[in-house]
Amino acid sequence: MSSIPVPAGMPAAEPSAAALKWRALAESLVPAAAALALTVLLFSAAVALAGFNAFEVWGLIVLGGFGDAFAWQNTLQRAAPLILTGLAVALPAQAGRVIIGNEGALVLGGLAASALGNVLASAQAGAWLVWPAMAIAGALAGGIWIGLVGLLREKREVNETIASLLMSFIAIALFNQCVETVLRDPASLNKPSTKPLPDALLLPTMPGLDVHYGLLLGLLVALAAWAVMRFTPLGLALRVAGGNARTALGVGLPVVKLTIGACAAGGACAGLAGAVEVAAVHGAANASLIAGYGYTGILIAFAARFSPAGVVPVAILVGGIAASGSLLQRRLGLPDAAVTVLLGFAFVALIACETLRGRQFFKARS
């Protein structure tokens, strides 16, 4: 039976709400899929040029990050701070601000948590008082630091991307100065460090897992951030302010307060990550805190399209890739930094594909 032709001049039927939803989903996934394919090609070409079998390398990456229970525990351990540093970029982005200097907020958060933890330990405080106090100290230090970036943007029109990066360098210098002078443990000879926390005050691992409670804390913060953005008037106000500040001002929204608050909330997440690293992994504030987690959070947030919920699976994936570096080194002799090269390729590919997003050849066909 032949189809009935549509008379000339008659408007075409509007697509259904479900069709529009699926089209929007496809248009958001196509750039991510293209970035993934480009990353695989670039990294495979790089390892092949270095004289390694690309298939073997990818197999070891999967095995080292997700191959067994031990690999999963290592992956989740690394993902714990990455969830929080991903949120540190994603939350300001909700208000239209691109913050890339959360490494500084992380180390200052770790420094504040270590200092307060040692004071409370000297006062014989219990663990259930010390842990929340360290978390609050770390979040406050990071929140104030990145909140200053938001303040500079709103009051003096200083570009927040550049300002956050410069303030990150200042924070790291301040951290090193404190660790090497006023807060230095005299017993730390070769590696300057603050006084270590007593073993009884270190954050324990979760039952049945060799993963500390920082992972659970990161998951709860991500869930709370997602719920606020999805279901509350504050989340709607942030999205409006980030989408069009002029429109937000026109409907009476306090754009300045929203923007500064979003930056401070992101910094608080980074500072909390530093506090968790001190309380659960290092036991003290030292150079080991400057591990690049704040910068890796940029990749995670961009890959998750600044979604607080999307940050969690991306952080776990990146944590698995990072965890596989030692296996690549043992089995193939590849330097441990090879996974850093892989993440660098992923970031470049993601930025390139996001730049092309919306062009005609990236749009989903109806």
Short mmCIF file of C-alpha atoms in Angstrom, two decimals:
data_model
loop_
_atom_site.label_atom_id
_atom_site.label_comp_id
_atom_site.label_asym_id
_atom_site.label_seq_id
_atom_site.Cartn_x
_atom_site.Cartn_y
_atom_site.Cartn_z
CA MET A 1 0.00 0.00 0.00
CA SER A 2 1.54 3.31 -1.03
CA SER A 3 2.00 6.06 1.52
CA ILE A 4 -0.25 9.09 1.34
CA PRO A 5 1.76 12.08 0.15
CA VAL A 6 1.88 15.17 2.31
CA PRO A 7 0.32 18.12 0.46
CA ALA A 8 2.74 20.88 -0.45
CA GLY A 9 2.81 23.70 2.06
CA MET A 10 1.52 21.58 4.93
CA PRO A 11 3.89 21.71 7.95
CA ALA A 12 5.60 18.46 8.89
CA ALA A 13 4.51 16.72 12.06
CA GLU A 14 6.39 17.82 15.17
CA PRO A 15 8.58 15.08 16.70
CA SER A 16 7.33 13.61 19.96
CA ALA A 17 8.83 14.46 23.35
CA ALA A 18 10.40 11.00 23.51
CA ALA A 19 11.98 11.47 20.08
CA LEU A 20 13.40 14.84 21.09
CA LYS A 21 14.80 13.30 24.27
CA TRP A 22 16.52 10.49 22.41
CA ARG A 23 17.86 12.91 19.81
CA ALA A 24 19.35 15.12 22.55
CA LEU A 25 20.91 12.05 24.18
CA ALA A 26 22.41 10.94 20.88
CA GLU A 27 23.82 14.39 20.16
CA SER A 28 25.49 14.43 23.58
CA LEU A 29 26.94 10.93 23.21
CA VAL A 30 28.31 11.27 19.69
CA PRO A 31 31.14 13.69 20.64
CA ALA A 32 32.07 11.49 23.63
CA ALA A 33 32.16 8.40 21.41
CA ALA A 34 34.24 10.26 18.83
CA ALA A 35 36.66 11.42 21.54
CA LEU A 36 36.98 7.85 22.83
CA ALA A 37 37.72 6.50 19.36
CA LEU A 38 40.27 9.26 18.71
CA THR A 39 41.97 8.58 22.06
CA VAL A 40 42.26 4.86 21.28
CA LEU A 41 43.77 5.60 17.86
CA LEU A 42 46.25 8.19 19.13
CA PHE A 43 47.47 6.13 22.07
CA SER A 44 47.65 2.94 20.01
CA ALA A 45 49.76 4.75 17.42
CA ALA A 46 52.02 6.16 20.14
CA VAL A 47 52.73 2.78 21.78
CA ALA A 48 53.18 1.13 18.38
CA LEU A 49 55.77 3.75 17.42
CA ALA A 50 57.51 3.02 20.73
CA GLY A 51 57.79 -0.64 19.72
CA PHE A 52 54.99 -2.18 21.82
CA ASN A 53 51.96 -4.23 20.88
CA ALA A 54 48.94 -1.91 21.22
CA PHE A 55 46.52 -4.81 21.83
CA GLU A 56 48.71 -6.13 24.65
CA VAL A 57 48.94 -2.66 26.19
CA TRP A 58 45.17 -2.16 26.14
CA GLY A 59 44.66 -5.63 27.60
CA LEU A 60 46.98 -4.82 30.51
CA ILE A 61 45.20 -1.51 31.10
CA VAL A 62 41.89 -3.33 31.45
CA LEU A 63 43.47 -6.06 33.58
CA GLY A 64 45.35 -3.63 35.84
CA GLY A 65 42.31 -1.45 36.46
CA PHE A 66 39.40 -3.86 36.47
CA GLY A 67 40.75 -7.41 36.13
CA ASP A 68 40.23 -8.74 39.66
CA ALA A 69 39.21 -7.74 43.18
CA PHE A 70 42.65 -6.31 43.99
CA ALA A 71 42.59 -4.19 40.81
CA TRP A 72 39.11 -2.90 41.64
CA GLN A 73 40.17 -1.93 45.16
CA ASN A 74 43.17 -0.05 43.79
CA THR A 75 40.93 1.66 41.25
CA LEU A 76 38.35 2.73 43.84
CA GLN A 77 41.11 3.96 46.14
CA ARG A 78 42.35 6.25 43.39
CA ALA A 79 38.83 7.27 42.38
CA ALA A 80 37.95 8.55 45.87
CA PRO A 81 39.76 11.92 45.55
CA LEU A 82 39.02 12.11 41.81
CA ILE A 83 35.26 12.18 42.44
CA LEU A 84 35.71 15.24 44.66
CA THR A 85 38.13 17.04 42.32
CA GLY A 86 35.79 16.34 39.41
CA LEU A 87 32.99 17.98 41.40
CA ALA A 88 35.36 20.89 42.12
CA VAL A 89 35.25 21.71 38.40
CA ALA A 90 31.68 20.62 37.68
CA LEU A 91 29.96 22.74 40.34
CA PRO A 92 31.38 26.13 39.28
CA ALA A 93 30.62 25.16 35.69
CA GLN A 94 26.93 25.01 36.60
CA ALA A 95 27.17 28.78 37.15
CA GLY A 96 29.15 29.28 33.95
CA ARG A 97 32.61 29.45 35.52
CA VAL A 98 35.59 27.35 34.36
CA ILE A 99 37.88 26.70 37.33
CA ILE A 100 41.07 24.74 36.62
CA GLY A 101 43.18 25.57 39.70
CA ASN A 102 41.76 23.14 42.22
CA GLU A 103 45.13 21.51 42.86
CA GLY A 104 45.93 24.46 45.10
CA ALA A 105 42.65 24.11 46.99
CA LEU A 106 43.38 20.40 47.50
CA VAL A 107 46.81 20.92 49.04
CA LEU A 108 45.60 23.76 51.27
CA GLY A 109 42.72 21.56 52.41
CA GLY A 110 45.16 18.81 53.27
CA LEU A 111 47.41 21.27 55.11
CA ALA A 112 44.53 22.69 57.17
CA ALA A 113 43.23 19.21 57.98
CA SER A 114 46.67 18.03 59.08
CA ALA A 115 47.27 21.07 61.28
CA LEU A 116 43.91 20.81 63.03
CA GLY A 117 44.17 17.04 63.33
CA ASN A 118 47.48 17.31 65.14
CA VAL A 119 46.10 19.95 67.51
CA LEU A 120 43.12 17.73 68.36
CA ALA A 121 45.38 14.69 68.68
CA SER A 122 47.52 16.57 71.21
CA ALA A 123 44.33 17.29 73.16
CA GLN A 124 43.52 13.55 73.23
CA ALA A 125 40.36 14.03 71.14
CA GLY A 126 38.59 10.92 69.87
CA ALA A 127 38.54 9.82 66.26
CA TRP A 128 34.85 10.60 65.79
CA LEU A 129 35.61 14.25 66.65
CA VAL A 130 38.87 14.49 64.73
CA TRP A 131 37.58 13.14 61.39
CA PRO A 132 34.64 15.58 60.98
CA ALA A 133 36.81 18.45 62.22
CA MET A 134 39.51 17.64 59.63
CA ALA A 135 36.89 17.37 56.89
CA ILE A 136 35.40 20.74 57.81
CA ALA A 137 38.83 22.38 58.01
CA GLY A 138 39.81 21.04 54.60
CA ALA A 139 36.52 22.07 53.00
CA LEU A 140 36.72 25.57 54.50
CA ALA A 141 40.31 26.11 53.33
CA GLY A 142 39.53 24.99 49.78
CA GLY A 143 36.20 26.81 49.67
CA ILE A 144 37.67 30.13 50.79
CA TRP A 145 40.55 29.83 48.33
CA ILE A 146 38.42 29.19 45.24
CA GLY A 147 35.70 31.48 46.57
CA LEU A 148 38.28 34.28 46.25
CA VAL A 149 38.57 33.39 42.57
CA GLY A 150 34.81 33.82 42.16
CA LEU A 151 34.99 37.11 44.06
CA LEU A 152 37.73 38.42 41.76
CA ARG A 153 35.63 37.44 38.76
CA GLU A 154 32.49 39.17 39.96
CA LYS A 155 34.00 42.27 41.57
CA ARG A 156 37.03 42.95 39.37
CA GLU A 157 36.20 40.98 36.19
CA VAL A 158 39.37 38.91 36.48
CA ASN A 159 39.17 35.83 34.25
CA GLU A 160 38.43 32.96 36.61
CA THR A 161 40.27 30.34 34.55
CA ILE A 162 43.57 32.20 34.63
CA ALA A 163 43.07 33.44 38.19
CA SER A 164 42.38 29.94 39.53
CA LEU A 165 45.49 28.55 37.85
CA LEU A 166 47.71 31.35 39.18
CA MET A 167 46.25 31.01 42.66
CA SER A 168 46.94 27.29 42.49
CA PHE A 169 50.65 28.03 42.07
CA ILE A 170 50.47 30.46 44.99
CA ALA A 171 48.70 27.84 47.13
CA ILE A 172 51.33 25.20 46.37
CA ALA A 173 54.11 27.66 47.23
CA LEU A 174 52.35 28.54 50.49
CA PHE A 175 51.89 24.85 51.24
CA ASN A 176 55.58 24.11 50.69
CA GLN A 177 56.60 27.06 52.83
CA CYS A 178 54.43 25.93 55.76
CA VAL A 179 55.46 22.28 55.50
CA GLU A 180 59.15 23.18 55.38
CA THR A 181 59.06 25.76 58.18
CA VAL A 182 56.39 26.43 60.82
CA LEU A 183 54.49 23.12 60.54
CA ARG A 184 57.43 20.84 59.80
CA ASP A 185 57.93 17.74 61.91
CA PRO A 186 61.55 17.78 63.12
CA ALA A 187 61.71 14.04 62.55
CA SER A 188 61.05 14.43 58.80
CA LEU A 189 64.61 14.84 57.57
CA ASN A 190 64.77 13.98 53.88
CA LYS A 191 61.13 14.65 53.05
CA PRO A 192 59.63 17.68 54.83
CA SER A 193 56.27 16.82 56.34
CA THR A 194 53.88 17.86 59.06
CA LYS A 195 53.68 15.71 62.16
CA PRO A 196 51.98 12.39 61.31
CA LEU A 197 48.61 11.57 62.78
CA PRO A 198 48.47 8.73 65.32
CA ASP A 199 47.43 5.43 63.77
CA ALA A 200 44.21 5.46 65.81
CA LEU A 201 43.14 8.66 64.06
CA LEU A 202 43.69 7.46 60.49
CA LEU A 203 40.50 6.98 58.48
CA PRO A 204 39.76 3.22 58.36
CA THR A 205 38.72 1.07 55.42
CA MET A 206 35.15 0.05 54.77
CA PRO A 207 34.07 -3.44 55.88
CA GLY A 208 34.84 -6.06 53.26
CA LEU A 209 36.89 -3.62 51.16
CA ASP A 210 40.46 -2.38 51.29
CA VAL A 211 39.12 1.08 50.40
CA HIS A 212 38.85 3.91 52.90
CA TYR A 213 35.66 5.77 53.76
CA GLY A 214 36.73 8.69 51.58
CA LEU A 215 35.14 6.85 48.65
CA LEU A 216 31.79 6.74 50.43
CA LEU A 217 32.14 10.42 51.33
CA GLY A 218 32.80 11.32 47.70
CA LEU A 219 29.79 9.32 46.55
CA LEU A 220 27.54 11.03 49.11
CA VAL A 221 28.77 14.50 48.11
CA ALA A 222 28.20 13.70 44.42
CA LEU A 223 24.70 12.39 45.18
CA ALA A 224 23.87 15.48 47.22
CA ALA A 225 25.17 17.80 44.49
CA TRP A 226 23.15 15.96 41.84
CA ALA A 227 19.98 16.14 43.96
CA VAL A 228 20.45 19.88 44.56
CA MET A 229 21.00 20.59 40.88
CA ARG A 230 18.11 18.40 39.76
CA PHE A 231 15.35 18.95 42.31
CA THR A 232 15.83 22.25 44.14
CA PRO A 233 15.17 25.93 43.29
CA LEU A 234 18.85 26.61 44.00
CA GLY A 235 19.87 24.17 41.28
CA LEU A 236 17.48 25.77 38.82
CA ALA A 237 18.77 29.24 39.73
CA LEU A 238 22.37 28.09 39.16
CA ARG A 239 21.53 26.65 35.76
CA VAL A 240 19.75 29.83 34.72
CA ALA A 241 22.64 32.01 35.94
CA GLY A 242 25.15 29.79 34.14
CA GLY A 243 23.12 29.69 30.95
CA ASN A 244 22.38 33.40 30.61
CA ALA A 245 23.42 35.80 33.35
CA ARG A 246 21.44 38.68 31.82
CA THR A 247 18.24 36.66 31.87
CA ALA A 248 18.97 35.60 35.46
CA LEU A 249 19.40 39.23 36.49
CA GLY A 250 16.22 40.10 34.66
CA VAL A 251 14.16 37.66 36.73
CA GLY A 252 15.75 38.87 39.96
CA LEU A 253 18.26 36.12 40.69
CA PRO A 254 21.33 37.04 42.81
CA VAL A 255 23.83 36.10 40.13
CA VAL A 256 26.89 37.38 42.00
CA LYS A 257 26.10 35.36 45.13
CA LEU A 258 25.24 32.28 43.10
CA THR A 259 28.48 32.44 41.14
CA ILE A 260 30.73 33.02 44.15
CA GLY A 261 28.87 30.30 46.07
CA ALA A 262 29.31 27.80 43.23
CA CYS A 263 33.05 28.53 43.09
CA ALA A 264 33.33 28.17 46.86
CA ALA A 265 31.40 24.88 46.76
CA GLY A 266 33.78 23.54 44.13
CA GLY A 267 36.80 24.61 46.16
CA ALA A 268 35.29 22.98 49.25
CA CYS A 269 35.11 19.67 47.36
CA ALA A 270 38.79 19.96 46.40
CA GLY A 271 39.78 20.87 49.96
CA LEU A 272 37.78 17.92 51.25
CA ALA A 273 39.71 15.66 48.87
CA GLY A 274 42.96 16.94 50.40
CA ALA A 275 41.65 16.29 53.92
CA VAL A 276 40.67 12.74 52.96
CA GLU A 277 44.10 12.06 51.45
CA VAL A 278 45.76 13.20 54.68
CA ALA A 279 43.40 11.32 56.99
CA ALA A 280 43.26 8.08 55.01
CA VAL A 281 46.38 7.73 52.84
CA HIS A 282 49.38 9.84 53.83
CA GLY A 283 48.70 10.54 57.50
CA ALA A 284 50.45 13.90 57.14
CA ALA A 285 50.73 16.82 54.75
CA ASN A 286 53.78 16.52 52.50
CA ALA A 287 54.79 16.71 48.84
CA SER A 288 52.89 13.48 48.11
CA LEU A 289 49.68 15.52 48.20
CA ILE A 290 50.75 17.33 45.02
CA ALA A 291 49.83 14.37 42.83
CA GLY A 292 47.85 16.11 40.08
CA TYR A 293 44.40 15.05 41.32
CA GLY A 294 43.15 18.62 40.95
CA TYR A 295 44.21 18.78 37.32
CA THR A 296 42.84 15.32 36.54
CA GLY A 297 39.50 16.57 37.85
CA ILE A 298 39.33 18.90 34.84
CA LEU A 299 39.31 15.94 32.46
CA ILE A 300 36.75 14.11 34.60
CA ALA A 301 34.36 17.06 34.74
CA PHE A 302 34.59 17.74 31.01
CA ALA A 303 34.06 14.06 30.16
CA ALA A 304 31.03 13.98 32.48
CA ARG A 305 29.70 17.15 30.81
CA PHE A 306 29.76 18.82 34.24
CA SER A 307 27.12 16.48 35.62
CA PRO A 308 27.64 15.72 39.35
CA ALA A 309 26.25 12.23 38.81
CA GLY A 310 28.32 11.67 35.68
CA VAL A 311 31.51 12.52 37.56
CA VAL A 312 31.32 9.24 39.52
CA PRO A 313 31.64 6.69 36.66
CA VAL A 314 34.19 8.84 34.83
CA ALA A 315 36.31 9.13 38.00
CA ILE A 316 36.21 5.34 38.42
CA LEU A 317 37.28 4.87 34.79
CA VAL A 318 40.16 7.34 35.15
CA GLY A 319 41.12 5.74 38.46
CA GLY A 320 41.30 2.37 36.75
CA ILE A 321 43.52 3.73 33.99
CA ALA A 322 45.82 5.31 36.58
CA ALA A 323 45.92 2.08 38.59
CA SER A 324 47.12 0.11 35.56
CA GLY A 325 50.36 2.09 35.25
CA SER A 326 52.34 -0.12 37.61
CA LEU A 327 51.26 -3.28 35.73
CA LEU A 328 52.36 -1.78 32.41
CA GLN A 329 55.71 -1.00 33.95
CA ARG A 330 56.20 -4.49 35.40
CA ARG A 331 55.03 -6.48 32.40
CA LEU A 332 56.22 -4.40 29.44
CA GLY A 333 58.73 -1.96 30.85
CA LEU A 334 56.59 1.00 29.85
CA PRO A 335 57.15 4.00 32.12
CA ASP A 336 54.48 4.56 34.72
CA ALA A 337 53.80 7.95 33.09
CA ALA A 338 52.39 6.17 30.02
CA VAL A 339 48.91 6.34 31.56
CA THR A 340 49.40 10.09 31.99
CA VAL A 341 50.05 10.30 28.26
CA LEU A 342 46.85 8.33 27.66
CA LEU A 343 44.85 10.73 29.84
CA GLY A 344 46.46 13.66 28.01
CA PHE A 345 45.34 12.23 24.67
CA ALA A 346 41.85 11.77 26.10
CA PHE A 347 41.67 15.38 27.26
CA VAL A 348 42.86 16.79 23.93
CA ALA A 349 40.45 14.55 22.00
CA LEU A 350 37.57 15.50 24.27
CA ILE A 351 38.22 19.22 23.92
CA ALA A 352 38.51 18.88 20.14
CA CYS A 353 35.27 16.93 19.82
CA GLU A 354 33.42 19.26 22.18
CA THR A 355 34.59 22.20 20.08
CA LEU A 356 33.06 20.56 17.01
CA ARG A 357 29.88 19.62 18.87
CA GLY A 358 26.83 21.16 17.25
CA ARG A 359 28.35 21.19 13.77
CA GLN A 360 26.23 19.56 11.13
CA PHE A 361 28.32 16.39 10.81
CA PHE A 362 28.06 15.78 14.61
CA LYS A 363 24.29 16.12 14.76
CA ALA A 364 22.15 13.01 15.11
CA ARG A 365 20.10 12.23 12.03
CA SER A 366 16.37 12.39 12.49
#
